[in-house]
Tab-separated table of C-alpha atoms in Angstrom:
chain	number	residue	atom	x	y	z
G	239	UNK	CA	-7.209	32.621	4.122
G	240	UNK	CA	-6.675	29.372	2.249
G	241	UNK	CA	-3.141	28.074	1.920
G	242	UNK	CA	-2.240	24.960	-0.228
G	243	UNK	CA	1.106	22.955	-0.016
G	244	UNK	CA	2.352	21.023	-3.008
G	245	UNK	CA	4.320	17.695	-2.675
G	246	UNK	CA	5.303	16.222	-5.676
G	247	UNK	CA	8.361	13.652	-7.018
G	248	UNK	CA	7.743	13.142	-10.275
G	249	UNK	CA	6.757	9.597	-11.574
G	250	UNK	CA	8.960	7.597	-9.186
G	251	UNK	CA	6.995	5.544	-6.940
G	252	UNK	CA	8.124	4.258	-3.532
G	253	UNK	CA	9.721	7.505	-2.518
G	254	UNK	CA	7.567	8.138	0.469
G	255	UNK	CA	5.520	11.314	-1.091
G	256	UNK	CA	2.323	10.112	0.479
G	257	UNK	CA	3.790	9.214	3.951
G	258	UNK	CA	5.763	12.726	3.991
G	259	UNK	CA	2.284	14.357	2.922
G	260	UNK	CA	0.689	12.329	6.072
G	261	UNK	CA	3.092	13.131	8.434
G	262	UNK	CA	3.454	16.872	7.174
G	263	UNK	CA	-0.374	17.219	7.469
G	264	UNK	CA	-0.443	15.886	11.138
G	265	UNK	CA	2.271	18.375	12.091
G	266	UNK	CA	0.421	21.215	10.355
G	267	UNK	CA	-2.666	20.048	12.504
G	268	UNK	CA	-0.832	19.743	15.889
G	269	UNK	CA	-0.021	23.632	15.095
G	270	UNK	CA	-3.919	24.224	14.550
G	271	UNK	CA	-4.207	24.343	11.014
G	272	UNK	CA	-7.350	22.689	9.280
G	273	UNK	CA	-5.848	19.835	6.950
G	274	UNK	CA	-7.534	18.585	3.988
G	275	UNK	CA	-4.905	15.678	1.834
G	276	UNK	CA	-5.741	15.250	-1.632
G	277	UNK	CA	-4.003	12.663	-3.930
G	278	UNK	CA	-3.813	13.747	-7.761
G	279	UNK	CA	-2.614	10.973	-9.905
G	280	UNK	CA	-2.125	11.128	-13.891
G	281	UNK	CA	-2.732	7.871	-14.899
G	282	UNK	CA	-5.805	7.798	-17.522
G	283	UNK	CA	-7.409	4.690	-14.949
G	284	UNK	CA	-10.680	6.225	-13.277
G	285	UNK	CA	-9.516	4.453	-10.026
G	286	UNK	CA	-6.968	2.185	-8.883
G	287	UNK	CA	-9.607	-0.669	-8.496
G	288	UNK	CA	-8.959	-2.436	-11.833
G	289	UNK	CA	-4.859	-1.874	-11.923
G	290	UNK	CA	-2.591	-4.472	-11.234
G	291	UNK	CA	-1.483	-4.627	-7.559
G	292	UNK	CA	2.059	-5.443	-8.722
G	293	UNK	CA	2.302	-2.193	-10.832
G	294	UNK	CA	0.280	0.228	-8.811
G	295	UNK	CA	0.389	-1.422	-4.889
G	296	UNK	CA	-2.891	-2.130	-3.160
G	297	UNK	CA	-5.873	-0.338	-2.873
G	298	UNK	CA	-7.646	1.529	0.019
G	299	UNK	CA	-11.393	1.646	0.386
G	300	UNK	CA	-13.005	4.540	1.756
G	301	UNK	CA	-16.050	5.071	4.107
G	302	UNK	CA	-18.043	5.908	0.736
G	303	UNK	CA	-17.214	3.099	-0.964
G	304	UNK	CA	-14.168	4.464	-3.174
G	305	UNK	CA	-11.471	2.412	-4.421
G	306	UNK	CA	-8.639	4.748	-4.162
G	307	UNK	CA	-4.628	4.854	-3.962
G	308	UNK	CA	-3.180	3.416	-0.688
G	309	UNK	CA	-1.956	7.002	0.397
G	310	UNK	CA	-5.320	7.937	1.520
G	311	UNK	CA	-5.240	5.255	4.155
G	312	UNK	CA	-2.119	6.838	5.628
G	313	UNK	CA	-3.880	10.573	5.286
G	314	UNK	CA	-6.875	8.831	7.153
G	315	UNK	CA	-4.585	7.477	9.914
G	316	UNK	CA	-2.499	10.407	10.729
G	317	UNK	CA	-4.703	13.174	10.619
G	318	UNK	CA	-7.876	11.286	11.829
G	319	UNK	CA	-9.790	12.813	8.911
G	320	UNK	CA	-11.924	9.967	6.915
G	321	UNK	CA	-10.895	10.298	3.532
G	322	UNK	CA	-13.650	10.237	0.466
G	323	UNK	CA	-13.753	9.686	-3.394
G	324	UNK	CA	-13.104	13.248	-3.616
G	325	UNK	CA	-9.975	13.170	-2.235
G	326	UNK	CA	-8.349	11.001	-4.757
G	327	UNK	CA	-8.331	12.904	-8.522
G	328	UNK	CA	-7.104	10.968	-11.483
G	329	UNK	CA	-6.684	12.317	-15.191
G	330	UNK	CA	-9.188	9.368	-16.189
G	331	UNK	CA	-11.976	10.130	-13.643
G	332	UNK	CA	-11.596	14.097	-14.807
G	333	UNK	CA	-12.145	13.173	-18.573
G	334	UNK	CA	-14.782	10.961	-17.236
G	335	UNK	CA	-16.641	13.907	-16.047
G	336	UNK	CA	-15.910	15.622	-19.445
G	337	UNK	CA	-17.393	13.292	-21.534
G	338	UNK	CA	-20.224	12.941	-19.576
G	339	UNK	CA	-21.182	16.669	-19.650
G	340	UNK	CA	-20.416	16.192	-23.450
G	341	UNK	CA	-23.210	13.383	-23.746
G	342	UNK	CA	-25.456	15.800	-21.541
G	343	UNK	CA	-25.110	18.192	-24.080
G	344	UNK	CA	-23.945	20.405	-21.354
G	345	UNK	CA	-21.344	21.993	-24.191
G	346	UNK	CA	-24.046	23.018	-26.391
G	347	UNK	CA	-22.512	21.371	-29.744
G	348	UNK	CA	-19.001	23.051	-29.084
G	349	UNK	CA	-16.096	21.170	-29.992
G	350	UNK	CA	-14.531	19.854	-26.729
G	351	UNK	CA	-10.790	20.591	-26.007
G	352	UNK	CA	-8.568	20.106	-23.163
G	353	UNK	CA	-8.223	23.968	-23.226
G	354	UNK	CA	-10.516	25.573	-22.073
G	355	UNK	CA	-12.808	22.676	-20.874
G	356	UNK	CA	-10.136	20.583	-19.049
């Protein structure tokens, strides 16, 4: 059975949520648990690649070429598992995928709304 741990600290940056998550992941892994770390960011940007490093910080580029949050670099180093594009989820990317589905006709002409489509 899968178990999930969520670490949140609101919108305040530089609290150490990413490093705490990476450290907790390493501890759980040392106890024999299979660990996968993901980061969910609420901003509407698709990824942090075009965001100002003064506002967001540096980006981390994954092996599959995704420009992601720097925390994914911590995750990768702490638990020894390569991070991918799928490990960094933003509101902007979710909306981008929904709009692409709407343009393809996947919703069969229905009005696309936050509930139930997002």
